[in-house]
CSV table of C-alpha atoms in Angstrom, one decimal:
chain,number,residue,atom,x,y,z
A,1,UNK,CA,-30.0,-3.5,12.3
A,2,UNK,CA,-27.3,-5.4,10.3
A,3,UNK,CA,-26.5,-2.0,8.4
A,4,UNK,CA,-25.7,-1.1,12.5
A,5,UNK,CA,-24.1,-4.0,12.7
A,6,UNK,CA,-21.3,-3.5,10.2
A,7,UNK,CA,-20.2,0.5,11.2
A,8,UNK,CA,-19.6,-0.5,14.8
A,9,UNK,CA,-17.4,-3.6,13.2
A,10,UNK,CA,-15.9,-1.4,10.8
A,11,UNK,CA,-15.5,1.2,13.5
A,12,UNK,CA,-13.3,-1.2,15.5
A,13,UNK,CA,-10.9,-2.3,13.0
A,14,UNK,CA,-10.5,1.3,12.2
A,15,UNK,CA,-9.9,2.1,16.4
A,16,UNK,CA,-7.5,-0.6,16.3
A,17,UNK,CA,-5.8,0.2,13.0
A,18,UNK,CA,-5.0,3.7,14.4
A,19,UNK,CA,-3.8,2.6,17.8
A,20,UNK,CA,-1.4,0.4,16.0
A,21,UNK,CA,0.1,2.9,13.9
A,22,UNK,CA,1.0,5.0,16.8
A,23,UNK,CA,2.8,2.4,18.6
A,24,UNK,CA,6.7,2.7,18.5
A,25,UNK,CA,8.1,1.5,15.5
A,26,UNK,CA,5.4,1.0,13.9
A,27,UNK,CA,6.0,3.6,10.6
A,28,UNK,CA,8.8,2.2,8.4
A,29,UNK,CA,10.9,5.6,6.9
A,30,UNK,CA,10.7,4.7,3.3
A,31,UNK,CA,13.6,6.2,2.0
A,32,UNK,CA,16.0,4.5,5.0
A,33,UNK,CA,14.3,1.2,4.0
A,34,UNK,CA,15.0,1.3,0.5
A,35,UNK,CA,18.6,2.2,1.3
A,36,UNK,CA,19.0,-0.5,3.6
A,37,UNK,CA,17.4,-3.1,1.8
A,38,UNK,CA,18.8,-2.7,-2.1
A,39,UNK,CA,22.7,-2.1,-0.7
A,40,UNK,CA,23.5,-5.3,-1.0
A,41,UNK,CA,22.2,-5.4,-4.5
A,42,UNK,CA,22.2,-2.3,-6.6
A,43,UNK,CA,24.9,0.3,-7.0
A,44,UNK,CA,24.7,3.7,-4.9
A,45,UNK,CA,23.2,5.5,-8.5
A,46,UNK,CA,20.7,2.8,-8.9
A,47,UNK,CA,19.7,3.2,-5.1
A,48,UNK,CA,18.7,6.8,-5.2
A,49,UNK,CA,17.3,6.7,-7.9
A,50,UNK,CA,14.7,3.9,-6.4
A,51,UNK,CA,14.2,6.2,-3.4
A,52,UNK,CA,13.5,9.4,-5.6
A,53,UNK,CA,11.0,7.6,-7.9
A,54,UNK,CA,10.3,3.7,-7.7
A,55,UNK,CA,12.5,-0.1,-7.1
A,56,UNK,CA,10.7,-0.5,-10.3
A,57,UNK,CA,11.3,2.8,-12.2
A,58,UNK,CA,15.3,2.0,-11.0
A,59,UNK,CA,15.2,-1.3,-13.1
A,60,UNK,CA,15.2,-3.1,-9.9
A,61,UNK,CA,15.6,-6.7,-11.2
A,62,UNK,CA,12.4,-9.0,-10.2
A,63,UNK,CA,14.9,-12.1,-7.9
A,64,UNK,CA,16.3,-8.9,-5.9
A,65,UNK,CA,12.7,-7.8,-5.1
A,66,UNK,CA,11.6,-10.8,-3.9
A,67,UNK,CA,14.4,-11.5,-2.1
A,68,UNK,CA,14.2,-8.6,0.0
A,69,UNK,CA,10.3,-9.3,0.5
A,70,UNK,CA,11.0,-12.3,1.9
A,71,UNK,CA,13.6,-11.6,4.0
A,72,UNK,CA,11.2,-9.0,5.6
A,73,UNK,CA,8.2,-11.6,6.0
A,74,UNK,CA,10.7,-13.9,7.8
A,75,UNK,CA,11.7,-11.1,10.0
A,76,UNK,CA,8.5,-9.6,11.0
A,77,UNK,CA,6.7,-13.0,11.1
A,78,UNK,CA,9.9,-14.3,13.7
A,79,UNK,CA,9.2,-10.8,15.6
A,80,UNK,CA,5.2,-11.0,15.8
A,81,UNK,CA,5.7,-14.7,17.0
A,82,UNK,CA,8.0,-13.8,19.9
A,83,UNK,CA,5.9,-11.0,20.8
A,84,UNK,CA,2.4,-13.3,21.1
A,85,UNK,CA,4.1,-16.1,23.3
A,86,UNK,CA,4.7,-13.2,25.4
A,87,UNK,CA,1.9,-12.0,25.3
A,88,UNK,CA,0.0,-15.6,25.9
A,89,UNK,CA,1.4,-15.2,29.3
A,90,UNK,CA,-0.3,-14.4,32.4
A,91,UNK,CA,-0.7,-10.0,32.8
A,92,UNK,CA,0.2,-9.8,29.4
A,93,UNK,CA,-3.1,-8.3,28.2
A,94,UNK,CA,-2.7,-5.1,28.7
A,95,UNK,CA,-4.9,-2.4,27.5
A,96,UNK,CA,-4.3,0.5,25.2
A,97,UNK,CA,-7.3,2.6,25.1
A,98,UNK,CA,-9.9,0.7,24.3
A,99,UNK,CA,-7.6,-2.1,22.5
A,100,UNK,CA,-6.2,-5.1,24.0
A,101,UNK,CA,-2.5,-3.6,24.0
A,102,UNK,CA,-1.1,-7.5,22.6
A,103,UNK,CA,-3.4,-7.1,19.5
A,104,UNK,CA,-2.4,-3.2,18.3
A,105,UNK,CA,1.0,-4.8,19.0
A,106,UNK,CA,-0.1,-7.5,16.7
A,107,UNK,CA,-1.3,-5.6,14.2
A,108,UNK,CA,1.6,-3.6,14.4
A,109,UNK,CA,3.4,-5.8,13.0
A,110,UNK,CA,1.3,-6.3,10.2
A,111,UNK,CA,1.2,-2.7,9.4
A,112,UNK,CA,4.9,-3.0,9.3
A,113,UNK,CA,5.5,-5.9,6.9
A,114,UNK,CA,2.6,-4.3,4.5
A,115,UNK,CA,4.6,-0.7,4.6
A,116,UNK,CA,8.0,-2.8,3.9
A,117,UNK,CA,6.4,-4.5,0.9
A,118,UNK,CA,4.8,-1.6,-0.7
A,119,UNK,CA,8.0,0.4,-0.8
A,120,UNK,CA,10.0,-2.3,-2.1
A,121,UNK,CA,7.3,-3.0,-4.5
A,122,UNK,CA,7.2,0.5,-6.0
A,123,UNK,CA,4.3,1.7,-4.1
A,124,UNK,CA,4.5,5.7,-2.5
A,125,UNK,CA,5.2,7.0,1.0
A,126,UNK,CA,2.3,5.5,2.8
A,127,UNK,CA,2.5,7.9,6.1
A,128,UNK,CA,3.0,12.1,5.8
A,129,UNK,CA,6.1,13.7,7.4
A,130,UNK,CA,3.8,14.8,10.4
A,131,UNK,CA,3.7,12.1,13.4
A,132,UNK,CA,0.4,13.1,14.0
A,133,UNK,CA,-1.9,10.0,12.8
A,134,UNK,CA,-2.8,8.8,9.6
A,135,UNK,CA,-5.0,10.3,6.7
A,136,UNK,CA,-8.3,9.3,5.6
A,137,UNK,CA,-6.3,8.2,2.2
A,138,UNK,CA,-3.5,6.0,4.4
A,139,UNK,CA,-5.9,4.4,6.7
A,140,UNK,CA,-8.3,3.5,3.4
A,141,UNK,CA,-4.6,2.1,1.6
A,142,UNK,CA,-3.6,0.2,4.7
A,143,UNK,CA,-7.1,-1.3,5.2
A,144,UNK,CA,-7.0,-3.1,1.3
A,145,UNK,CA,-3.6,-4.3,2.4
A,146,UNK,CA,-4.7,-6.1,5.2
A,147,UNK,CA,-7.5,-6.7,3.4
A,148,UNK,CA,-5.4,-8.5,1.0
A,149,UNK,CA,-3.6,-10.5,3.9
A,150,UNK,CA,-6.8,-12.0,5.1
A,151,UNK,CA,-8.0,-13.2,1.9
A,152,UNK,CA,-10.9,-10.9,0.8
A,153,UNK,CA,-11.6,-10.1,-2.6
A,154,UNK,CA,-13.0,-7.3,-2.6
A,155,UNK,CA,-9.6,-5.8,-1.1
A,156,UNK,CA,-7.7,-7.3,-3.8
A,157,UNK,CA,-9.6,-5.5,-6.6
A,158,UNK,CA,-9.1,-2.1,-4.6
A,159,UNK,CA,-5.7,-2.7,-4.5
A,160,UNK,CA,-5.2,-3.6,-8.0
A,161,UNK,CA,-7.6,-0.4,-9.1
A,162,UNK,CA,-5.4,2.3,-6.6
A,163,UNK,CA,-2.3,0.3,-8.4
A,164,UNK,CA,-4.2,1.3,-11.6
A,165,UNK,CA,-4.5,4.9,-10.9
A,166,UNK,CA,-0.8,5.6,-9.7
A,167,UNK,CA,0.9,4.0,-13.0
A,168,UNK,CA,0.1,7.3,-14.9
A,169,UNK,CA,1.7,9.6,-12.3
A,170,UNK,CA,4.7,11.2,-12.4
A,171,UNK,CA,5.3,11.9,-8.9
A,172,UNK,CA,3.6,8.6,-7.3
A,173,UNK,CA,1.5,9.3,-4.4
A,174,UNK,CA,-2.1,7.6,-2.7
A,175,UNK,CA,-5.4,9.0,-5.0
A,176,UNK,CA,-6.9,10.6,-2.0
A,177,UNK,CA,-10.2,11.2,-3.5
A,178,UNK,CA,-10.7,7.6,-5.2
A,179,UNK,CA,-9.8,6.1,-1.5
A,180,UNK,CA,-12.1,9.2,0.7
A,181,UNK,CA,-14.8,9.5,-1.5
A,182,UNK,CA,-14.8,8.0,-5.0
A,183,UNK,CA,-15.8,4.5,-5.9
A,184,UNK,CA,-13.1,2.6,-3.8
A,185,UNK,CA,-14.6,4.6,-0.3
A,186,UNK,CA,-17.3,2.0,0.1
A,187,UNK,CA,-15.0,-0.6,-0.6
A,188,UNK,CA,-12.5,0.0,2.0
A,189,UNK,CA,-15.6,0.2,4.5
A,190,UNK,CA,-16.9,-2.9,3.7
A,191,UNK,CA,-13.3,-4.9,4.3
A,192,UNK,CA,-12.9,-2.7,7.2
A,193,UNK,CA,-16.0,-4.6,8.6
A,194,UNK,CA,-15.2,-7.8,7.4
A,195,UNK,CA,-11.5,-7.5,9.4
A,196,UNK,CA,-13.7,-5.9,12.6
A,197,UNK,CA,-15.6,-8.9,13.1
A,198,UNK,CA,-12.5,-11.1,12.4
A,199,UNK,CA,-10.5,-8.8,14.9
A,200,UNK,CA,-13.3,-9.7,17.3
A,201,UNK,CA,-13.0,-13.2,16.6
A,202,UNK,CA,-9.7,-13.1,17.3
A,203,UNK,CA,-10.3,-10.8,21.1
A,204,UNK,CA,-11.9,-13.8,22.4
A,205,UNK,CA,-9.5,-16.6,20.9
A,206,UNK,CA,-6.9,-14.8,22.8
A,207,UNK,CA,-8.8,-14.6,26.2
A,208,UNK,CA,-9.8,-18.3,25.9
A,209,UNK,CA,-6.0,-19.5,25.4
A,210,UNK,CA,-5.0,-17.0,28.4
A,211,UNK,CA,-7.2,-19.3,30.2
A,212,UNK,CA,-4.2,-22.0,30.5
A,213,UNK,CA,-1.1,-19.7,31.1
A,214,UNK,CA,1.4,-21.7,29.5
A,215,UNK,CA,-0.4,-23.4,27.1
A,216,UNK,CA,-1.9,-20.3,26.0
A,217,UNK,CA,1.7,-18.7,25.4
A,218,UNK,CA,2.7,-21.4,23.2
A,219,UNK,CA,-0.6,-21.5,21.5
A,220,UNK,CA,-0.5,-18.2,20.6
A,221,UNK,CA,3.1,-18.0,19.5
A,222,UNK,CA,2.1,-20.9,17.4
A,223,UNK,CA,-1.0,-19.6,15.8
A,224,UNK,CA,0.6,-16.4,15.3
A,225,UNK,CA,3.3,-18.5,13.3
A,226,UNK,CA,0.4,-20.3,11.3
A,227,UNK,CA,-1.2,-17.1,10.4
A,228,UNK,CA,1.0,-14.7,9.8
A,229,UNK,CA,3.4,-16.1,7.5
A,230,UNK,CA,1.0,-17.0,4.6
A,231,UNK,CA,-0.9,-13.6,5.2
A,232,UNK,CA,2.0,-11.7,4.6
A,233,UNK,CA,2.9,-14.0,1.2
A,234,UNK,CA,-0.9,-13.6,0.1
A,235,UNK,CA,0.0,-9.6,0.2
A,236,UNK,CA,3.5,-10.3,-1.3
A,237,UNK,CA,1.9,-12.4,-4.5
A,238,UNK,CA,-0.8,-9.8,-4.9
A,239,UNK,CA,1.8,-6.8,-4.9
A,240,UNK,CA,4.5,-8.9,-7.3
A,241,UNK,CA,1.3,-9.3,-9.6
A,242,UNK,CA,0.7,-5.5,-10.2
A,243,UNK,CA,2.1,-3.3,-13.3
A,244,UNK,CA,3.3,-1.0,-10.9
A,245,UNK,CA,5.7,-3.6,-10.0
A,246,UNK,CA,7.6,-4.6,-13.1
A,247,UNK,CA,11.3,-3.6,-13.7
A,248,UNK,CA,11.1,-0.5,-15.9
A,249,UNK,CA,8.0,0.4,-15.4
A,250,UNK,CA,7.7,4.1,-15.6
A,251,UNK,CA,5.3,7.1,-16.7
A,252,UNK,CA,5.2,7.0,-20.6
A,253,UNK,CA,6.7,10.3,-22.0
A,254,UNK,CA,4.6,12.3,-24.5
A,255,UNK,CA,6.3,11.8,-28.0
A,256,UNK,CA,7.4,15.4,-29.6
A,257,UNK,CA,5.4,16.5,-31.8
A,258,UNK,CA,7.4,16.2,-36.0
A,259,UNK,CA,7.3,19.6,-37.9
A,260,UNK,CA,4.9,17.8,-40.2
A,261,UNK,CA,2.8,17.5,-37.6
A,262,UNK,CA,2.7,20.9,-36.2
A,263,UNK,CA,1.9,21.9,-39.9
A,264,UNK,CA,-1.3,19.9,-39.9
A,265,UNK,CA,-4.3,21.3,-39.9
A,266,UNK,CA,-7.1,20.3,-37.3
A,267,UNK,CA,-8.2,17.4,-39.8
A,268,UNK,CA,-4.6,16.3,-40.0
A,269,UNK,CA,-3.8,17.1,-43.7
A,270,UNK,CA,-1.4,19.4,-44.5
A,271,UNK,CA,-3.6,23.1,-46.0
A,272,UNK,CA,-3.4,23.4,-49.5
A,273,UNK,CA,-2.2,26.7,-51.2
A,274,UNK,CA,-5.8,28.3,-51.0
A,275,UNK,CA,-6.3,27.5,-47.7
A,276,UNK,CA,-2.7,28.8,-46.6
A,277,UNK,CA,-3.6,32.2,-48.8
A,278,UNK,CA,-7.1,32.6,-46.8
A,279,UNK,CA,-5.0,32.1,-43.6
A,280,UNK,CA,-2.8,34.5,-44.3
A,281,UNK,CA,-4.9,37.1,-45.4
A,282,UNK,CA,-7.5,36.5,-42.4
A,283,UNK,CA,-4.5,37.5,-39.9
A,284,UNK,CA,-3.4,40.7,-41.8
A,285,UNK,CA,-6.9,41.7,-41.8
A,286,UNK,CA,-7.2,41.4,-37.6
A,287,UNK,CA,-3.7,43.0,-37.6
A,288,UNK,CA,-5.2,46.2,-39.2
């Protein structure tokens, strides 16, 4: 029964996490935010060369990072508050679907600031070109993110092992089989029902407040205030915390091989006279 329990929890985050990310404005273009975000910092060399690889790769200094993180948790957090006084109003609970329209909308906005610090914090393209929903690999990524932002553990060490698992690529993109199948799979199901029955916690919060029109509005534009903020900093330390994060960091390249080297034999000595005669003779042998 429990086991039934947590799917249909973890089911609902996942309804609403996919609602939200086809709301309008919802999907941050990574390459536009990057360019936005570091011109006030970096030259125009140093900018494309954060967009083509990583802020991080680019020798993005550490102060200019989190300066632009925070300017985007103050930014989303002063948006997601203006939108929940709205929607603490009366007829503001609309419905979308089968989710309450004000908490995709919510949610929304923590998709948004979670995208915005990813990309300045070196991670990949989070969404494909098509507009056509998210992958199983996105919606695992995105669900350890908000993981993070709610405090649970469990999403911090799957975040810190996907982190892991990118600093060896060259081309950085989401390990779709760690997140869709591998180890990390029953990881992101268990904090996707940990945030369902917080998500339902929150439903009937919101339906209470309504109760008092008014009050309700400002309740929930002050809640929202309360909540947010620090949830987007507990994602923002986590992120800064990460390898994949440091200034410089980059994809070691292989070190070429000396002559001496390519001289050795499989034991790593260099053949002796006899054993360079023997070689020799062996290929003339297969030549005739």
């Amino acid at each position: 029964m429990a086991k039934g329990k947590q799917i249909d929890h973890a089911s609902k985050f996942t309804q609403t996490l996919e609602a939200s990310a086809q709301l309008p404005g919802v999907r941050i273009d990574r390459s536009a935010y990057l360019r936005s975000s570091l011109k006030r910092y970096c030259t125009d060399e140093q900018i494309e060369c954060a967009v083509a690889t990583t802020p991080a790769a680019a020798n993005v200094p550490a102060d200019v990072i989190s300066a632009i993180a925070n300017t985007a948790i103050k930014y989303e957090t002063s948006k997601a508050t203006a939108l929940s006084v709205a929607a603490g109003l009366p007829g503001g609970w609309a419905i979308a679907g089968t989710v309450p329209a004000d908490l995709a909308q919510y949610f929304g906005h923590v998709l948004r600031i979670a995208q915005k610090l990813a990309y300045i914090y070196s991670w990949p393209d989070l969404f494909g070109e098509d507009g056509d929903g998210i992958d199983d690999a996105t919606e695992g990524i995105l669900t350890l993110f908000v993981g993070v932002m709610f405090g649970v553990v469990a999403a911090q060490g799957g975040v810190a092992k996907i982190a892991a698992l990118m600093s060896g690529q060259v081309v950085k993109k989401l390990p779709q089989k760690a997140l869709t199948k591998g180890v990390l799979y029953p990881v992101v199901k268990k904090v996707a029902a940990y945030l369902g029955v917080r998500m339902t916690k929150q439903i009937y919060a919101g339906i209470a407040a309504k109760a008092v029109p008014v009050a309700g509005a400002v309740f929930s534009g002050g809640l929202t205030y309360a909540t947010f903020r620090p949830m987007a900093y507990r994602l923002d330390k986590h992120l800064a915390s990460l390898a994949l994060t440091k200034p410089g960091h980059q994809v070691p390249t292989p070190t070429p091989r000396t002559t001496s080297e390519t001289e050795q034999g499989p034991t790593g000595r260099t053949p002796n006279d006899t054993e360079m005669a023997s070689a020799s003779r062996s290929q003339t042998q297969t030549a005739e």
